[in-house]
Amino acid sequence: MTVRIRRDVYALPSGDQTLDFYRRAIDILRQRPLSDPTSWWWIGAVHGQPGFTPPPGSAGFWDRCQHQTWYFLPWHRGYLAAMEATVAKVIRDDLGGPDDWALPYWNYSESQAVNPDARNLPPAFRNPNMADGTPNALFAPRSADAAGDVGLREADVQLGALTEPEFTPASGFNPGFGGPRTGFSHFGSASGALEQVPHNVVHVRIDGWMIDPNTAAFDPIFWLHHCNIDRLWEEWRTADPSHTNPADPAWRTDLSFRLHDADGQPFSFTCADMEDTTQVMGGYRYDTLPAPAATMAGDITPGEPEMADLGLIPELAGASDGPVELSGARTRTPVAMQTEGLGRSFTESALPSPIKVYLRLEEVTGTGVPADFDIMVDLEGDDQPPMAVGILTTFGVANASDPSADHGGAGLTQVYDITEAAERLNLTTETAPQVQVTFDRVEQRAVTEAAFPEIEGLTMPTRSEPTIRVGRIAIYFE
């Protein structure tokens, strides 16, 4: 079978039928009963389900998405490939389409100088009805205006994640590019850099079904979004020979996941099965990236010390007095730095690698519709404007706050490398400043509602204003 080519949705030539086949296939999959593992409803419920009455056989297949974990990328790769294979089978067998149909990706991070429309929802997804008045299966409730603008800013789609040197750092403090080492994690604690931005932020900006993990996969744009996230994993891996996937058997082979193929038959896969895209469900690659190398698993050079062996365990340098409630448009709170036991500036370190400074938001819990916050830091009493250091994105916060979940409702943890800001602020332990951390809530656009297709036993979640609480704001030196 020919390896499928996943292409940029905005680079599809005029008259291309990729999205038209996608729309028509969704119409067919929506007609299948909830109990059919190849139905649109079953496939969406694998990620999370909003209130379906689970049919027989769904146990162990529904509510299985992996988040805040080093399994985030490989699990979603398998999920994406299985769904793509199901749609492709419908296109080939029911619609008489091509054998090599592949999902396109939405490259919202492309420079607007190259593609001014890059951050806008692709046109095929914008209108509730087709030209002939029939419903458009690619439409869903979203925050997009008529031009497809969902409010994505440059900071929301920046690709700083691609500069992360390690998939999962050995220290376990920084979740790295791919996420922290965990066991099975439907929702966990800390997001990897790529999961945090742009993945989580794009979910929240689009809003509608996409803002809730329990409804996100029912929106057809979910799959183009995750196709792009999968592409960025490949871009990171091929950008530098040192960018390698974990070699640890705990990641590669020790945990397996279950899905259904295009014929509705169950199958299992491990992360190792997901490393070479040309071997995943018939094989695929991306239009602008080289074919995967023969081996992609990471390895530690014999005799090379791991980070933990170098003594680079982050040290607490300051923390907030207690929990912080994020209310209103802006929340500003102090973080007192320690004055004892840290007598040296981070720039004067003699450790084998440069000292890093991290801002860590711990035990972020909440309810209601997720909200994002721009984070800024400055020093108390200085005459400089606050410096932006990242985005607190709360996609999945309600799931992570559920006390009945695997992690007992401990909430999210987000880590930001603020070394550059610390240097510019002259943040040293000698001066022992009081750091001010500011959270500016990002305004969400109004959602264009669309009726969820009638499904027996479905109860859609109600929307409510967010309540977000940060258990502790901490600054660490490494």
Tab-separated table of C-alpha atoms in Angstrom:
chain	number	residue	atom	x	y	z
A	1	MET	CA	0.000	0.000	0.000
A	2	THR	CA	1.245	3.481	-0.860
A	3	VAL	CA	2.268	5.607	2.113
A	4	ARG	CA	-0.303	8.360	2.531
A	5	ILE	CA	0.801	12.014	2.415
A	6	ARG	CA	-0.715	14.377	4.958
A	7	ARG	CA	-0.775	17.890	3.479
A	8	ASP	CA	-1.220	21.447	4.714
A	9	VAL	CA	-4.939	22.254	4.464
A	10	TYR	CA	-4.136	25.725	3.139
A	11	ALA	CA	-1.857	24.268	0.446
A	12	LEU	CA	-4.511	21.990	-1.055
A	13	PRO	CA	-4.918	22.996	-4.705
A	14	SER	CA	-8.079	24.517	-6.101
A	15	GLY	CA	-10.646	21.841	-6.810
A	16	ASP	CA	-9.034	19.356	-4.425
A	17	GLN	CA	-11.654	17.049	-2.870
A	18	THR	CA	-9.854	16.081	0.341
A	19	LEU	CA	-12.158	18.099	2.618
A	20	ASP	CA	-15.275	17.330	0.598
A	21	PHE	CA	-14.625	13.601	1.029
A	22	TYR	CA	-13.958	14.197	4.744
A	23	ARG	CA	-17.298	15.992	5.153
A	24	ARG	CA	-19.253	13.323	3.280
A	25	ALA	CA	-17.564	10.521	5.222
A	26	ILE	CA	-18.500	12.179	8.525
A	27	ASP	CA	-22.129	12.269	7.373
A	28	ILE	CA	-21.981	8.511	6.883
A	29	LEU	CA	-20.185	7.812	10.169
A	30	ARG	CA	-22.790	9.877	12.018
A	31	GLN	CA	-25.524	7.572	10.761
A	32	ARG	CA	-23.920	4.572	12.445
A	33	PRO	CA	-25.180	3.650	15.923
A	34	LEU	CA	-23.301	4.625	19.050
A	35	SER	CA	-22.509	0.959	19.710
A	36	ASP	CA	-20.559	0.640	16.423
A	37	PRO	CA	-16.798	1.157	17.068
A	38	THR	CA	-16.518	2.761	13.617
A	39	SER	CA	-19.252	5.342	14.272
A	40	TRP	CA	-18.397	9.022	14.718
A	41	TRP	CA	-19.867	8.838	18.225
A	42	TRP	CA	-17.854	5.850	19.433
A	43	ILE	CA	-14.629	7.299	17.992
A	44	GLY	CA	-15.217	10.629	19.732
A	45	ALA	CA	-16.049	8.939	23.041
A	46	VAL	CA	-12.678	7.169	23.002
A	47	HIS	CA	-11.101	10.556	23.788
A	48	GLY	CA	-13.758	11.523	26.306
A	49	GLN	CA	-17.516	11.278	26.466
A	50	PRO	CA	-19.934	13.968	27.618
A	51	GLY	CA	-22.745	11.817	28.968
A	52	PHE	CA	-23.431	8.924	26.645
A	53	THR	CA	-24.881	5.815	28.217
A	54	PRO	CA	-21.955	3.430	27.582
A	55	PRO	CA	-22.980	0.540	25.328
A	56	PRO	CA	-21.748	-3.020	25.873
A	57	GLY	CA	-18.112	-3.418	24.910
A	58	SER	CA	-17.084	0.198	25.512
A	59	ALA	CA	-15.296	-0.487	28.803
A	60	GLY	CA	-11.568	-0.130	28.325
A	61	PHE	CA	-12.034	1.801	25.072
A	62	TRP	CA	-13.802	5.009	26.112
A	63	ASP	CA	-12.322	7.914	28.095
A	64	ARG	CA	-8.755	6.827	27.322
A	65	CYS	CA	-6.997	9.952	25.989
A	66	GLN	CA	-3.540	10.492	27.466
A	67	HIS	CA	-2.739	13.972	28.795
A	68	GLN	CA	-0.015	15.474	30.975
A	69	THR	CA	2.189	12.479	30.297
A	70	TRP	CA	4.980	11.241	28.042
A	71	TYR	CA	2.288	9.078	26.403
A	72	PHE	CA	0.423	12.148	25.105
A	73	LEU	CA	2.026	12.175	21.654
A	74	PRO	CA	2.157	8.422	20.871
A	75	TRP	CA	-1.379	7.754	22.137
A	76	HIS	CA	-2.831	10.544	20.021
A	77	ARG	CA	-0.813	9.324	17.018
A	78	GLY	CA	-2.451	5.914	17.285
A	79	TYR	CA	-5.885	7.460	17.841
A	80	LEU	CA	-5.474	9.781	14.874
A	81	ALA	CA	-4.278	6.974	12.582
A	82	ALA	CA	-7.157	4.670	13.532
A	83	MET	CA	-9.715	7.398	12.869
A	84	GLU	CA	-7.999	8.322	9.582
A	85	ALA	CA	-8.123	4.690	8.469
A	86	THR	CA	-11.853	4.505	9.281
A	87	VAL	CA	-12.631	7.657	7.294
A	88	ALA	CA	-10.410	6.508	4.416
A	89	LYS	CA	-12.284	3.190	4.217
A	90	VAL	CA	-15.619	5.006	3.951
A	91	ILE	CA	-14.198	7.289	1.267
A	92	ARG	CA	-12.907	4.330	-0.736
A	93	ASP	CA	-15.760	1.853	-0.246
A	94	ASP	CA	-18.844	4.055	0.127
A	95	LEU	CA	-17.928	7.200	-1.800
A	96	GLY	CA	-15.750	5.766	-4.554
A	97	GLY	CA	-12.860	8.003	-3.559
A	98	PRO	CA	-9.106	7.492	-3.785
A	99	ASP	CA	-7.189	4.725	-2.009
A	100	ASP	CA	-4.660	7.163	-0.562
A	101	TRP	CA	-6.899	9.724	1.169
A	102	ALA	CA	-5.163	11.293	4.172
A	103	LEU	CA	-6.091	13.859	6.781
A	104	PRO	CA	-4.710	17.338	6.150
A	105	TYR	CA	-3.198	19.417	8.948
A	106	TRP	CA	-3.870	22.996	10.014
A	107	ASN	CA	-0.554	24.831	10.340
A	108	TYR	CA	-1.751	27.779	12.431
A	109	SER	CA	1.870	28.576	13.358
A	110	GLU	CA	2.829	29.426	9.780
A	111	SER	CA	4.013	33.016	9.340
A	112	GLN	CA	1.192	35.362	8.427
A	113	ALA	CA	3.623	37.008	6.004
A	114	VAL	CA	3.495	33.718	4.071
A	115	ASN	CA	-0.160	32.891	4.711
A	116	PRO	CA	-2.239	35.769	6.140
A	117	ASP	CA	-5.078	33.298	6.805
A	118	ALA	CA	-2.918	30.807	8.739
A	119	ARG	CA	-4.496	31.410	12.157
A	120	ASN	CA	-8.022	31.448	10.808
A	121	LEU	CA	-10.246	28.397	10.739
A	122	PRO	CA	-10.032	26.812	7.250
A	123	PRO	CA	-12.963	28.003	5.094
A	124	ALA	CA	-14.620	24.583	4.748
A	125	PHE	CA	-15.275	24.557	8.519
A	126	ARG	CA	-16.833	28.026	8.855
A	127	ASN	CA	-20.407	27.806	7.564
A	128	PRO	CA	-23.243	25.791	9.125
A	129	ASN	CA	-24.728	24.963	5.721
A	130	MET	CA	-23.493	24.071	2.272
A	131	ALA	CA	-24.327	26.183	-0.773
A	132	ASP	CA	-27.380	24.005	-1.441
A	133	GLY	CA	-28.687	24.542	2.098
A	134	THR	CA	-27.819	21.097	3.456
A	135	PRO	CA	-26.018	20.941	6.838
A	136	ASN	CA	-22.237	21.143	6.748
A	137	ALA	CA	-20.843	18.220	8.772
A	138	LEU	CA	-17.545	20.119	9.211
A	139	PHE	CA	-19.287	22.869	11.192
A	140	ALA	CA	-19.454	22.855	15.001
A	141	PRO	CA	-19.932	25.422	17.794
A	142	ARG	CA	-16.789	27.555	17.870
A	143	SER	CA	-15.597	31.074	18.633
A	144	ALA	CA	-14.845	31.835	14.965
A	145	ASP	CA	-16.246	34.900	13.227
A	146	ALA	CA	-17.332	34.899	9.572
A	147	ALA	CA	-13.700	35.133	8.440
A	148	GLY	CA	-12.682	32.163	10.590
A	149	ASP	CA	-10.868	34.244	13.198
A	150	VAL	CA	-10.892	32.373	16.539
A	151	GLY	CA	-8.685	34.907	18.308
A	152	LEU	CA	-5.359	33.090	17.968
A	153	ARG	CA	-2.455	35.386	18.758
A	154	GLU	CA	1.214	34.964	17.875
A	155	ALA	CA	1.977	33.904	21.461
A	156	ASP	CA	-0.703	31.210	21.238
A	157	VAL	CA	0.923	29.447	18.287
A	158	GLN	CA	4.619	30.096	18.927
A	159	LEU	CA	6.841	27.039	18.641
A	160	GLY	CA	9.217	27.429	21.555
A	161	ALA	CA	8.494	23.769	22.298
A	162	LEU	CA	10.652	22.798	19.319
A	163	THR	CA	13.724	24.187	21.123
A	164	GLU	CA	13.293	21.802	24.059
A	165	PRO	CA	16.377	19.533	23.983
A	166	GLU	CA	14.812	16.456	25.612
A	167	PHE	CA	11.580	14.540	25.180
A	168	THR	CA	11.377	13.805	28.917
A	169	PRO	CA	14.288	15.144	31.013
A	170	ALA	CA	15.770	12.732	33.535
A	171	SER	CA	15.361	15.176	36.419
A	172	GLY	CA	11.576	14.893	36.245
A	173	PHE	CA	11.119	18.560	37.140
A	174	ASN	CA	10.827	20.062	33.678
A	175	PRO	CA	8.291	18.040	31.630
A	176	GLY	CA	10.382	18.678	28.495
A	177	PHE	CA	9.078	18.485	24.950
A	178	GLY	CA	6.892	15.399	25.272
A	179	GLY	CA	5.660	15.391	28.874
A	180	PRO	CA	6.603	13.902	32.247
A	181	ARG	CA	7.252	10.251	32.975
A	182	THR	CA	3.984	8.739	34.246
A	183	GLY	CA	1.914	5.598	34.177
A	184	PHE	CA	-1.437	5.539	32.362
A	185	SER	CA	-2.642	9.154	32.565
A	186	HIS	CA	-6.115	10.043	31.315
A	187	PHE	CA	-5.438	13.422	32.924
A	188	GLY	CA	-2.395	14.027	35.069
A	189	SER	CA	-0.365	16.943	36.315
A	190	ALA	CA	2.206	18.668	34.066
A	191	SER	CA	1.917	19.161	30.310
A	192	GLY	CA	4.930	18.827	28.051
A	193	ALA	CA	5.930	21.956	26.136
A	194	LEU	CA	4.142	20.967	22.910
A	195	GLU	CA	0.997	19.929	24.754
A	196	GLN	CA	0.938	23.227	26.605
A	197	VAL	CA	1.524	25.522	23.604
A	198	PRO	CA	0.133	25.354	21.020
A	199	HIS	CA	-2.025	22.266	21.750
A	200	ASN	CA	-3.932	23.340	24.844
A	201	VAL	CA	-4.214	26.992	23.845
A	202	VAL	CA	-5.683	26.204	20.425
A	203	HIS	CA	-8.325	24.011	22.067
A	204	VAL	CA	-9.373	26.858	24.368
A	205	ARG	CA	-9.350	29.557	21.652
A	206	ILE	CA	-11.610	27.525	19.369
A	207	ASP	CA	-13.965	26.948	22.325
A	208	GLY	CA	-17.307	25.208	21.691
A	209	TRP	CA	-16.913	21.438	21.787
A	210	MET	CA	-13.116	21.823	21.516
A	211	ILE	CA	-12.803	23.477	24.929
A	212	ASP	CA	-13.890	20.343	26.804
A	213	PRO	CA	-11.876	17.087	26.480
A	214	ASN	CA	-15.165	15.187	26.780
A	215	THR	CA	-16.572	16.731	23.584
A	216	ALA	CA	-13.449	17.870	21.701
A	217	ALA	CA	-13.094	14.875	19.369
A	218	PHE	CA	-16.653	15.296	18.049
A	219	ASP	CA	-15.548	18.534	16.341
A	220	PRO	CA	-14.074	17.729	12.892
A	221	ILE	CA	-11.403	20.426	13.335
A	222	PHE	CA	-10.008	18.431	16.298
A	223	TRP	CA	-8.468	15.981	13.848
A	224	LEU	CA	-6.710	18.637	11.733
A	225	HIS	CA	-5.427	20.239	14.942
A	226	HIS	CA	-4.020	16.944	16.213
A	227	CYS	CA	-2.639	16.141	12.786
A	228	ASN	CA	-0.578	19.326	13.138
A	229	ILE	CA	0.531	18.439	16.671
A	230	ASP	CA	1.633	15.035	15.368
A	231	ARG	CA	3.518	16.771	12.539
A	232	LEU	CA	5.295	19.014	15.046
A	233	TRP	CA	6.497	15.915	16.909
A	234	GLU	CA	8.079	14.758	13.652
A	235	GLU	CA	9.489	18.246	13.037
A	236	TRP	CA	11.099	18.292	16.492
A	237	ARG	CA	12.530	14.815	16.027
A	238	THR	CA	14.048	15.510	12.592
A	239	ALA	CA	15.354	18.992	13.435
A	240	ASP	CA	18.343	17.824	15.490
A	241	PRO	CA	20.063	14.427	15.850
A	242	SER	CA	19.975	14.877	19.622
A	243	HIS	CA	16.168	15.094	19.595
A	244	THR	CA	15.262	11.501	20.341
A	245	ASN	CA	12.280	9.644	21.686
A	246	PRO	CA	12.659	7.872	25.046
A	247	ALA	CA	14.618	4.616	24.970
A	248	ASP	CA	13.157	3.538	28.302
A	249	PRO	CA	11.048	0.353	27.999
A	250	ALA	CA	8.538	2.006	30.352
A	251	TRP	CA	7.733	4.339	27.446
A	252	ARG	CA	8.428	2.124	24.448
A	253	THR	CA	6.862	-1.240	25.263
A	254	ASP	CA	5.693	-1.657	28.864
A	255	LEU	CA	2.250	-0.065	28.443
A	256	SER	CA	-0.141	-0.872	25.601
A	257	PHE	CA	-3.312	0.880	24.475
A	258	ARG	CA	-6.425	-0.467	22.763
A	259	LEU	CA	-8.411	0.961	19.844
A	260	HIS	CA	-10.501	-0.331	16.934
A	261	ASP	CA	-9.398	-0.457	13.322
A	262	ALA	CA	-11.375	0.536	10.217
A	263	ASP	CA	-13.225	-2.799	10.273
A	264	GLY	CA	-14.269	-2.333	13.910
A	265	GLN	CA	-11.806	-4.927	15.156
A	266	PRO	CA	-9.882	-4.251	18.381
A	267	PHE	CA	-6.113	-3.952	18.291
A	268	SER	CA	-3.367	-2.986	20.724
A	269	PHE	CA	-0.295	-0.807	20.255
A	270	THR	CA	2.679	0.487	22.219
A	271	CYS	CA	4.642	3.704	21.889
A	272	ALA	CA	7.355	1.798	20.003
A	273	ASP	CA	4.742	0.945	17.349
A	274	MET	CA	4.137	4.675	16.835
A	275	GLU	CA	7.719	5.820	16.237
A	276	ASP	CA	7.926	5.218	12.472
A	277	THR	CA	4.955	6.911	10.811
A	278	THR	CA	5.429	4.905	7.617
A	279	GLN	CA	4.572	1.760	9.603
A	280	VAL	CA	1.469	3.110	11.403
A	281	MET	CA	-1.882	1.808	10.062
A	282	GLY	CA	-0.667	1.472	6.468
A	283	GLY	CA	1.831	4.305	6.758
A	284	TYR	CA	1.891	8.058	6.289
A	285	ARG	CA	4.297	10.978	6.228
A	286	TYR	CA	4.067	14.755	6.018
A	287	ASP	CA	4.426	16.727	2.812
A	288	THR	CA	7.304	18.963	3.958
A	289	LEU	CA	9.224	16.564	6.218
A	290	PRO	CA	11.712	13.819	5.371
A	291	ALA	CA	10.748	10.185	5.780
A	292	PRO	CA	11.438	8.824	9.280
A	293	ALA	CA	14.903	7.418	9.937
A	294	ALA	CA	15.334	3.691	10.496
A	295	THR	CA	15.652	4.106	14.266
A	296	MET	CA	14.215	6.847	16.400
A	297	ALA	CA	14.464	5.652	19.984
A	298	GLY	CA	16.577	7.811	22.259
A	299	ASP	CA	19.576	6.500	24.117
A	300	ILE	CA	22.045	7.751	26.686
A	301	THR	CA	25.649	7.533	25.576
A	302	PRO	CA	27.506	5.025	27.775
A	303	GLY	CA	29.279	6.824	30.566
A	304	GLU	CA	27.292	10.027	30.079
A	305	PRO	CA	25.838	11.218	33.403
A	306	GLU	CA	22.162	11.931	33.590
A	307	MET	CA	20.937	15.287	34.820
A	308	ALA	CA	20.032	13.923	38.243
A	309	ASP	CA	23.620	12.643	38.654
A	310	LEU	CA	24.993	16.159	38.097
A	311	GLY	CA	23.169	17.549	41.091
A	312	LEU	CA	20.898	19.684	38.946
A	313	ILE	CA	17.828	19.120	41.068
A	314	PRO	CA	15.896	22.391	41.117
A	315	GLU	CA	16.014	24.256	44.416
A	316	LEU	CA	13.096	26.265	45.765
A	317	ALA	CA	14.042	29.945	45.692
A	318	GLY	CA	10.700	31.553	46.475
A	319	ALA	CA	6.989	30.824	46.820
A	320	SER	CA	3.639	32.461	47.342
A	321	ASP	CA	2.233	32.496	50.872
A	322	GLY	CA	-0.725	30.349	49.920
A	323	PRO	CA	-3.254	29.520	47.218
A	324	VAL	CA	-4.174	32.230	44.712
A	325	GLU	CA	-7.654	32.622	43.265
A	326	LEU	CA	-7.676	33.960	39.702
A	327	SER	CA	-10.686	36.242	39.538
A	328	GLY	CA	-11.599	39.126	37.293
A	329	ALA	CA	-9.540	40.398	34.384
A	330	ARG	CA	-6.268	40.639	36.319
A	331	THR	CA	-4.788	38.978	39.388
A	332	ARG	CA	-1.493	40.192	40.807
A	333	THR	CA	0.265	38.387	43.635
A	334	PRO	CA	3.682	38.555	45.339
A	335	VAL	CA	6.224	35.734	45.537
A	336	ALA	CA	8.809	36.308	48.263
A	337	MET	CA	12.308	35.099	47.441
A	338	GLN	CA	14.364	33.261	50.061
A	339	THR	CA	17.258	35.156	51.604
A	340	GLU	CA	19.188	32.292	53.169
A	341	GLY	CA	20.893	29.257	51.732
A	342	LEU	CA	21.065	30.685	48.200
A	343	GLY	CA	23.985	33.060	48.352
A	344	ARG	CA	24.937	33.048	44.689
A	345	SER	CA	23.456	34.509	41.541
A	346	PHE	CA	22.251	31.924	39.059
A	347	THR	CA	24.590	33.484	36.464
A	348	GLU	CA	27.598	32.667	38.656
A	349	SER	CA	26.975	28.953	38.882
A	350	ALA	CA	29.903	26.596	38.439
A	351	LEU	CA	27.701	23.626	37.553
A	352	PRO	CA	28.365	21.873	34.221
A	353	SER	CA	25.477	23.596	32.453
A	354	PRO	CA	23.939	27.055	32.825
A	355	ILE	CA	21.569	27.505	35.754
A	356	LYS	CA	17.934	27.780	34.817
A	357	VAL	CA	15.159	29.678	36.569
A	358	TYR	CA	11.675	28.188	36.515
A	359	LEU	CA	8.267	29.535	37.459
A	360	ARG	CA	6.102	26.624	38.589
A	361	LEU	CA	2.337	26.836	39.032
A	362	GLU	CA	1.315	23.910	41.198
A	363	GLU	CA	-2.081	22.289	41.870
A	364	VAL	CA	-4.066	24.430	39.430
A	365	THR	CA	-7.671	23.383	39.967
A	366	GLY	CA	-10.990	24.683	38.772
A	367	THR	CA	-14.423	24.144	37.348
A	368	GLY	CA	-16.453	25.580	34.521
A	369	VAL	CA	-15.379	26.573	31.030
A	370	PRO	CA	-11.563	26.710	30.868
A	371	ALA	CA	-9.882	30.092	30.596
A	372	ASP	CA	-6.351	31.100	29.661
A	373	PHE	CA	-4.179	33.689	31.376
A	374	ASP	CA	-1.129	35.597	30.144
A	375	ILE	CA	1.579	35.400	32.825
A	376	MET	CA	3.971	38.290	33.526
A	377	VAL	CA	6.668	38.860	36.125
A	378	ASP	CA	8.358	41.973	37.486
A	379	LEU	CA	10.008	43.159	40.678
A	380	GLU	CA	8.223	45.044	43.383
A	381	GLY	CA	8.987	48.743	43.213
A	382	ASP	CA	10.951	48.746	39.959
A	383	ASP	CA	10.117	51.087	37.100
A	384	GLN	CA	10.091	48.412	34.405
A	385	PRO	CA	6.946	47.012	32.768
A	386	PRO	CA	6.091	43.385	33.567
A	387	MET	CA	7.725	40.785	31.324
A	388	ALA	CA	5.607	38.132	29.613
A	389	VAL	CA	6.822	34.612	30.431
A	390	GLY	CA	4.062	32.300	29.177
A	391	ILE	CA	0.405	31.325	29.129
A	392	LEU	CA	-1.478	29.473	31.841
A	393	THR	CA	-3.818	27.286	29.833
A	394	THR	CA	-6.486	25.379	31.728
A	395	PHE	CA	-7.669	22.927	29.059
A	396	GLY	CA	-8.663	19.794	30.984
A	397	VAL	CA	-8.588	21.496	34.384
A	398	ALA	CA	-12.006	20.140	35.395
A	399	ASN	CA	-10.897	16.580	34.595
A	400	ALA	CA	-7.653	17.035	36.530
A	401	SER	CA	-9.609	18.490	39.488
A	402	ASP	CA	-11.994	15.544	39.780
A	403	PRO	CA	-11.351	13.873	43.163
A	404	SER	CA	-12.625	10.546	41.805
A	405	ALA	CA	-10.036	10.518	38.999
A	406	ASP	CA	-6.755	8.596	39.043
A	407	HIS	CA	-4.772	11.546	40.407
A	408	GLY	CA	-7.305	12.384	43.093
A	409	GLY	CA	-8.084	15.876	41.836
A	410	ALA	CA	-4.544	17.225	42.382
A	411	GLY	CA	-5.006	19.544	39.419
A	412	LEU	CA	-2.597	20.708	36.747
A	413	THR	CA	1.023	21.769	37.123
A	414	GLN	CA	2.657	24.081	34.604
A	415	VAL	CA	6.353	24.913	34.432
A	416	TYR	CA	7.894	27.905	32.624
A	417	ASP	CA	11.552	28.575	31.900
A	418	ILE	CA	11.904	32.239	32.918
A	419	THR	CA	15.720	32.369	32.801
A	420	GLU	CA	15.796	35.172	30.226
A	421	ALA	CA	13.317	37.264	32.187
A	422	ALA	CA	15.250	36.601	35.422
A	423	GLU	CA	18.465	37.833	33.829
A	424	ARG	CA	16.844	40.995	32.510
A	425	LEU	CA	15.228	41.647	35.890
A	426	ASN	CA	18.525	41.021	37.696
A	427	LEU	CA	16.747	38.402	39.747
A	428	THR	CA	19.490	37.216	42.091
A	429	THR	CA	19.481	35.842	45.594
A	430	GLU	CA	21.740	38.649	46.775
A	431	THR	CA	19.027	41.242	46.307
A	432	ALA	CA	16.282	38.883	47.534
A	433	PRO	CA	13.505	40.778	45.769
A	434	GLN	CA	9.833	40.216	46.047
A	435	VAL	CA	8.655	39.098	42.631
A	436	GLN	CA	5.250	40.140	41.391
A	437	VAL	CA	3.413	37.596	39.245
A	438	THR	CA	0.513	38.903	37.166
A	439	PHE	CA	-2.233	36.840	35.530
A	440	ASP	CA	-4.212	38.606	32.790
A	441	ARG	CA	-7.239	36.654	31.658
A	442	VAL	CA	-7.405	36.262	27.883
A	443	GLU	CA	-10.785	37.376	26.593
A	444	GLN	CA	-12.722	34.658	24.791
A	445	ARG	CA	-14.843	35.378	21.753
A	446	ALA	CA	-18.534	34.505	21.794
A	447	VAL	CA	-19.297	30.979	20.635
A	448	THR	CA	-21.466	30.384	17.585
A	449	GLU	CA	-23.712	27.618	18.823
A	450	ALA	CA	-24.672	24.558	16.843
A	451	ALA	CA	-27.037	21.834	17.899
A	452	PHE	CA	-25.343	18.580	18.822
A	453	PRO	CA	-26.911	15.846	16.658
A	454	GLU	CA	-29.518	13.910	18.552
A	455	ILE	CA	-28.070	10.788	20.123
A	456	GLU	CA	-30.002	8.585	22.491
A	457	GLY	CA	-28.713	8.771	26.059
A	458	LEU	CA	-26.630	11.911	25.547
A	459	THR	CA	-26.456	14.636	28.180
A	460	MET	CA	-24.326	17.587	27.057
A	461	PRO	CA	-22.308	19.374	29.769
A	462	THR	CA	-23.582	22.795	30.782
A	463	ARG	CA	-21.374	25.864	30.415
A	464	SER	CA	-20.512	27.885	33.514
A	465	GLU	CA	-18.071	30.628	34.417
A	466	PRO	CA	-14.590	29.367	35.318
A	467	THR	CA	-13.237	29.247	38.852
A	468	ILE	CA	-9.452	28.822	38.784
A	469	ARG	CA	-7.226	28.374	41.818
A	470	VAL	CA	-3.418	28.064	41.860
A	471	GLY	CA	-2.337	26.048	44.882
A	472	ARG	CA	1.160	27.530	44.937
A	473	ILE	CA	3.302	29.809	42.801
A	474	ALA	CA	6.964	28.869	43.153
A	475	ILE	CA	10.290	29.950	41.675
A	476	TYR	CA	13.075	27.403	41.367
A	477	PHE	CA	16.775	27.680	40.540
A	478	GLU	CA	18.436	24.789	38.769
